[in-house]
Short mmCIF file of C-alpha atoms and ligand atoms in Angstrom, two decimals:
data_model
loop_
_atom_site.label_atom_id
_atom_site.label_comp_id
_atom_site.label_asym_id
_atom_site.label_seq_id
_atom_site.Cartn_x
_atom_site.Cartn_y
_atom_site.Cartn_z
CA MET A 825 54.24 -35.40 -7.58
CA ILE A 826 53.15 -33.94 -10.89
CA ASP A 827 53.03 -30.23 -11.80
CA LEU A 828 52.32 -29.68 -15.50
CA HIS A 829 51.26 -26.05 -15.77
CA ASN A 830 54.03 -23.52 -15.18
CA HIS A 831 54.89 -20.24 -16.85
CA THR A 832 58.09 -18.42 -17.84
CA THR A 833 59.09 -14.78 -18.18
CA LEU A 834 58.37 -14.96 -21.92
CA CYS A 835 54.70 -14.29 -21.10
CA ASN A 836 55.61 -10.87 -19.58
CA HIS A 837 53.72 -11.47 -16.33
CA ALA A 838 55.90 -14.08 -14.62
CA ASN A 839 59.23 -13.76 -12.84
CA GLY A 840 62.28 -15.91 -12.13
CA ASN A 841 64.29 -17.84 -14.67
CA GLU A 842 63.38 -21.37 -15.73
CA GLU A 843 66.20 -22.91 -13.75
CA GLU A 844 64.92 -21.34 -10.53
CA PHE A 845 61.52 -22.93 -11.24
CA ILE A 846 63.17 -26.31 -11.70
CA ASN A 847 65.25 -25.99 -8.54
CA GLU A 848 62.09 -25.27 -6.60
CA ALA A 849 60.44 -28.33 -8.19
CA LEU A 850 63.40 -30.47 -7.11
CA LYS A 851 63.19 -29.09 -3.58
CA LYS A 852 59.48 -29.94 -3.41
CA GLY A 853 60.03 -33.49 -4.67
CA ILE A 854 58.19 -33.09 -7.98
CA LYS A 855 58.93 -35.90 -10.43
CA TYR A 856 57.09 -34.74 -13.54
CA TYR A 857 57.43 -31.04 -14.14
CA GLY A 858 55.96 -29.27 -17.15
CA PHE A 859 56.22 -25.80 -18.57
CA ALA A 860 53.06 -24.66 -20.36
CA ASP A 861 53.51 -20.99 -21.03
CA HIS A 862 50.85 -18.78 -22.62
CA ALA A 863 50.91 -19.46 -26.36
CA PRO A 864 51.01 -16.51 -28.75
CA MET A 865 47.89 -15.07 -30.36
CA GLU A 866 47.07 -11.89 -32.22
CA PHE A 867 45.02 -10.62 -29.30
CA ASP A 868 46.09 -9.83 -25.69
CA TYR A 869 49.68 -9.99 -26.96
CA GLU A 870 51.15 -8.07 -24.03
CA TYR A 871 50.41 -11.03 -21.70
CA ARG A 872 52.13 -13.75 -23.75
CA MET A 873 55.11 -14.64 -25.92
CA GLY A 874 55.16 -13.67 -29.58
CA PHE A 875 54.99 -16.18 -32.43
CA GLU A 876 58.68 -15.61 -33.05
CA ASP A 877 59.48 -16.63 -29.45
CA MET A 878 58.16 -20.19 -29.77
CA PRO A 879 61.41 -21.79 -31.04
CA LEU A 880 63.41 -20.00 -28.30
CA TYR A 881 60.97 -21.12 -25.59
CA GLU A 882 61.02 -24.73 -26.78
CA LYS A 883 64.80 -24.78 -27.09
CA ARG A 884 65.29 -23.43 -23.56
CA ILE A 885 63.00 -26.08 -22.08
CA LYS A 886 64.54 -28.90 -24.13
CA ASN A 887 68.03 -27.89 -23.02
CA LEU A 888 66.90 -27.97 -19.39
CA LYS A 889 65.18 -31.31 -19.93
CA GLU A 890 68.54 -32.73 -21.06
CA LYS A 891 70.54 -31.02 -18.32
CA TYR A 892 68.27 -32.29 -15.51
CA LYS A 893 67.31 -35.65 -17.02
CA ASN A 894 68.72 -37.67 -14.14
CA LYS A 895 66.89 -35.63 -11.52
CA ILE A 896 63.46 -34.76 -12.86
CA GLU A 897 61.36 -35.38 -15.94
CA ILE A 898 60.76 -32.03 -17.63
CA LEU A 899 57.88 -31.78 -20.09
CA LEU A 900 57.04 -29.13 -22.66
CA GLY A 901 53.64 -27.71 -23.40
CA TYR A 902 51.63 -24.58 -24.07
CA GLU A 903 48.59 -23.07 -22.45
CA VAL A 904 46.43 -22.07 -25.40
CA ASP A 905 43.46 -19.70 -25.25
CA PHE A 906 40.34 -21.21 -26.72
CA THR A 907 38.96 -18.37 -28.83
CA PRO A 908 37.37 -18.42 -32.30
CA PHE A 909 40.89 -17.78 -33.64
CA VAL A 910 43.10 -20.57 -32.30
CA ASP A 911 46.22 -20.30 -34.43
CA LYS A 912 47.38 -23.36 -36.29
CA ARG A 913 51.00 -22.24 -35.92
CA VAL A 914 50.54 -23.09 -32.22
CA LEU A 915 48.55 -26.29 -32.72
CA GLU A 916 51.25 -27.66 -35.00
CA ARG A 917 54.13 -27.32 -32.52
CA LYS A 918 55.80 -30.61 -31.57
CA VAL A 919 55.28 -30.59 -27.83
CA ASP A 920 54.26 -32.99 -25.08
CA TYR A 921 50.81 -31.50 -24.52
CA LEU A 922 48.51 -28.54 -25.02
CA ILE A 923 46.37 -27.12 -22.24
CA GLY A 924 43.19 -25.46 -23.52
CA SER A 925 41.93 -22.57 -21.38
CA VAL A 926 39.18 -19.98 -21.49
CA HIS A 927 40.26 -16.56 -20.19
CA PHE A 928 38.05 -14.47 -22.49
CA LEU A 929 34.33 -14.09 -23.07
CA ASP A 930 34.37 -12.26 -26.39
CA ASN A 931 36.96 -9.57 -25.72
CA TRP A 932 36.52 -9.48 -21.95
CA GLY A 933 39.43 -10.94 -19.98
CA PHE A 934 37.15 -11.84 -17.07
CA ASP A 935 39.96 -13.15 -14.82
CA ASN A 936 42.16 -10.08 -15.22
CA PRO A 937 41.96 -7.71 -12.20
CA GLU A 938 42.30 -4.84 -14.69
CA PHE A 939 38.81 -5.62 -16.05
CA ILE A 940 37.06 -6.66 -12.82
CA LYS A 941 34.62 -3.71 -13.03
CA GLU A 942 32.89 -5.38 -15.97
CA TRP A 943 31.55 -8.03 -13.54
CA GLU A 944 29.23 -5.39 -12.02
CA LYS A 945 27.55 -4.87 -15.39
CA ARG A 946 26.95 -8.57 -16.00
CA ASP A 947 24.44 -11.17 -14.91
CA VAL A 948 26.62 -13.71 -13.09
CA ASP A 949 24.46 -16.69 -14.13
CA ASP A 950 24.81 -15.63 -17.77
CA VAL A 951 28.59 -15.27 -17.43
CA TYR A 952 28.82 -18.80 -16.01
CA LYS A 953 26.59 -20.21 -18.77
CA GLU A 954 28.66 -18.55 -21.46
CA TYR A 955 31.92 -19.69 -19.86
CA PHE A 956 30.91 -23.36 -19.60
CA TYR A 957 29.44 -23.28 -23.10
CA LEU A 958 32.95 -22.33 -24.29
CA ILE A 959 34.50 -25.12 -22.19
CA LYS A 960 32.12 -27.56 -23.88
CA ASN A 961 33.19 -26.28 -27.30
CA LEU A 962 36.85 -26.41 -26.26
CA ALA A 963 36.41 -30.13 -25.50
CA SER A 964 34.48 -30.84 -28.68
CA SER A 965 37.17 -29.11 -30.75
CA LYS A 966 39.60 -31.92 -29.82
CA MET A 967 42.47 -29.47 -30.22
CA PHE A 968 43.88 -29.89 -26.71
CA ASP A 969 44.94 -32.60 -24.25
CA ILE A 970 44.13 -30.94 -20.92
CA VAL A 971 41.36 -28.58 -19.79
CA GLY A 972 42.99 -25.68 -17.89
CA HIS A 973 41.49 -24.47 -14.57
CA ILE A 974 38.03 -25.73 -15.47
CA ASP A 975 36.05 -23.28 -13.30
CA LEU A 976 38.32 -20.22 -13.58
CA VAL A 977 35.19 -18.09 -13.98
CA LYS A 978 34.83 -18.12 -10.16
CA VAL A 979 38.27 -16.49 -9.65
CA PHE A 980 37.00 -13.29 -7.97
CA GLY A 981 34.37 -15.12 -5.93
CA PHE A 982 31.30 -14.19 -8.02
CA LYS A 983 29.06 -17.27 -7.72
CA PRO A 984 25.96 -18.21 -9.72
CA THR A 985 22.51 -18.57 -8.16
CA LYS A 986 21.97 -21.76 -10.17
CA ASN A 987 23.65 -25.06 -9.26
CA ILE A 988 27.14 -25.30 -10.71
CA LYS A 989 26.61 -28.98 -11.53
CA ASP A 990 23.71 -28.10 -13.80
CA ILE A 991 25.62 -25.27 -15.45
CA ALA A 992 28.72 -27.41 -16.09
CA LYS A 993 26.99 -30.71 -16.92
CA ASN A 994 27.25 -30.51 -20.72
CA ALA A 995 30.87 -29.34 -20.55
CA ILE A 996 31.82 -32.29 -18.33
CA LYS A 997 30.05 -34.70 -20.69
CA ALA A 998 31.92 -33.26 -23.68
CA ILE A 999 35.25 -33.58 -21.84
CA LYS A 1000 34.50 -37.21 -21.04
CA LYS A 1001 33.49 -37.90 -24.63
CA ALA A 1002 36.67 -36.25 -25.97
CA ASN A 1003 38.76 -38.38 -23.55
CA MET A 1004 40.40 -35.19 -22.30
CA THR A 1005 42.23 -34.75 -19.01
CA ILE A 1006 41.29 -32.18 -16.35
CA GLU A 1007 44.00 -30.50 -14.29
CA ILE A 1008 43.52 -30.05 -10.56
CA ASN A 1009 44.96 -26.55 -10.43
CA THR A 1010 45.95 -25.06 -7.06
CA ALA A 1011 46.17 -21.43 -8.26
CA GLY A 1012 42.58 -20.80 -7.13
CA LEU A 1013 43.82 -21.25 -3.54
CA ARG A 1014 45.87 -18.04 -3.88
CA LYS A 1015 43.07 -16.07 -5.57
CA PRO A 1016 40.09 -14.23 -3.98
CA VAL A 1017 37.84 -17.31 -4.40
CA ASN A 1018 40.30 -19.38 -2.29
CA GLU A 1019 39.29 -22.76 -3.78
CA LEU A 1020 40.90 -25.35 -5.98
CA TYR A 1021 40.00 -25.38 -9.65
CA PRO A 1022 37.73 -27.39 -9.76
CA GLY A 1023 35.74 -26.74 -6.58
CA ASP A 1024 34.39 -29.66 -4.55
CA GLU A 1025 31.05 -30.11 -6.34
CA LEU A 1026 32.62 -30.22 -9.79
CA LEU A 1027 35.48 -32.34 -8.52
CA ASP A 1028 33.09 -35.04 -7.30
CA MET A 1029 31.25 -34.94 -10.61
CA ILE A 1030 34.54 -35.32 -12.52
CA LEU A 1031 35.68 -38.23 -10.33
CA ASN A 1032 32.29 -39.94 -10.76
CA GLU A 1033 32.75 -39.74 -14.53
CA ASN A 1034 36.23 -41.30 -14.22
CA ILE A 1035 37.76 -38.46 -16.21
CA ASP A 1036 41.58 -38.52 -16.21
CA ILE A 1037 43.25 -36.13 -13.81
CA THR A 1038 46.56 -34.30 -13.72
CA PHE A 1039 47.95 -31.72 -11.29
CA SER A 1040 49.28 -28.19 -11.59
CA SER A 1041 50.26 -25.14 -9.58
CA ASP A 1042 50.02 -22.65 -12.49
CA ALA A 1043 53.19 -21.05 -11.10
CA HIS A 1044 54.10 -17.58 -12.37
CA SER A 1045 57.11 -17.36 -10.02
CA PRO A 1046 59.50 -19.97 -8.58
CA SER A 1047 57.96 -19.71 -5.09
CA GLN A 1048 54.59 -20.83 -6.52
CA VAL A 1049 55.97 -24.09 -7.94
CA GLY A 1050 54.20 -27.03 -6.32
CA PHE A 1051 51.95 -24.63 -4.41
CA LYS A 1052 49.77 -26.70 -2.01
CA LEU A 1053 50.19 -29.71 -4.31
CA ASN A 1054 51.05 -32.17 -1.60
CA GLU A 1055 47.85 -31.60 0.37
CA THR A 1056 45.86 -31.47 -2.86
CA ILE A 1057 47.13 -34.86 -4.02
CA GLN A 1058 46.36 -36.25 -0.54
CA LYS A 1059 42.84 -34.86 -0.84
CA LEU A 1060 42.33 -36.58 -4.19
CA LYS A 1061 43.73 -39.85 -2.84
CA SER A 1062 41.29 -39.70 0.07
CA LYS A 1063 38.54 -39.47 -2.56
CA GLY A 1064 39.80 -42.73 -4.09
CA LEU A 1065 42.02 -41.45 -6.90
CA ASN A 1066 45.11 -43.64 -7.33
CA GLU A 1067 46.46 -42.60 -10.69
CA ALA A 1068 47.01 -39.40 -12.58
CA VAL A 1069 48.24 -38.75 -16.11
CA ILE A 1070 51.09 -36.97 -17.85
CA PHE A 1071 51.71 -36.49 -21.56
CA LYS A 1072 54.71 -37.16 -23.78
CA ASN A 1073 54.51 -36.24 -27.47
CA ARG A 1074 50.75 -35.79 -27.05
CA GLN A 1075 50.39 -39.35 -25.71
CA LYS A 1076 48.79 -39.92 -22.34
CA GLU A 1077 50.68 -41.96 -19.71
CA LYS A 1078 49.22 -43.12 -16.43
CA ILE A 1079 51.21 -42.56 -13.24
CA LYS A 1080 50.47 -44.15 -9.83
CA ILE A 1081 50.08 -41.55 -7.13
ZN1 ZN B 1186 49.45 -16.19 -16.78
ZN1 ZN B 1187 45.37 -19.83 -17.42
#
């Protein structure tokens, strides 16, 4: 089992210490376990670590990697917001991988329950178009290794009237062209939408394109580590997937599942 997207208390909206996360991963039989906490940026700073925290974060994870090296392979990454201001201090860190995510349309944190009211003022089709346009640009930027929760825009269950495959088509093409990996992220199964990221239609499109896949629970507490990963991996295997990928020093490695 692979679980590459997990947070730590440094982001100010997670709980449990890193070792509790790892113990849970061991209990669930995860072999490749990655931390990818929210990278710092000048904006939305209360929901992430500060720039000065990066060395501390990396040191903590590297120490745990060493301590648990005979039991589990611990990997180090960041989840980076794709905004017009991606900070090169983050992009330059020596880590195993970077997950690129879109959580903001301009200044609107559309997945934050605090700002859910804004959805009522918006045209849902337009929100989806804007979101997937940013995902396309994220891929074309070639800054990241993995696309985070590719259809996060559906988190509260607002769905477009247009077909999602048409809306996401150009983004998927750009991801393929950039040779990026897409995470199958189970967090959507504990959100109002109650679906995997990506949902079934996008998932089939991604598998048809032979885009590389990895897995994640997006845990913000130890109990969420490996959340519904077993059944999710089984689901992907039943669709014909037999390998997934991990990253070490920004290099992709294929793993049989
Ligand atoms: Zn978070
Ligand atoms: Zn995220």
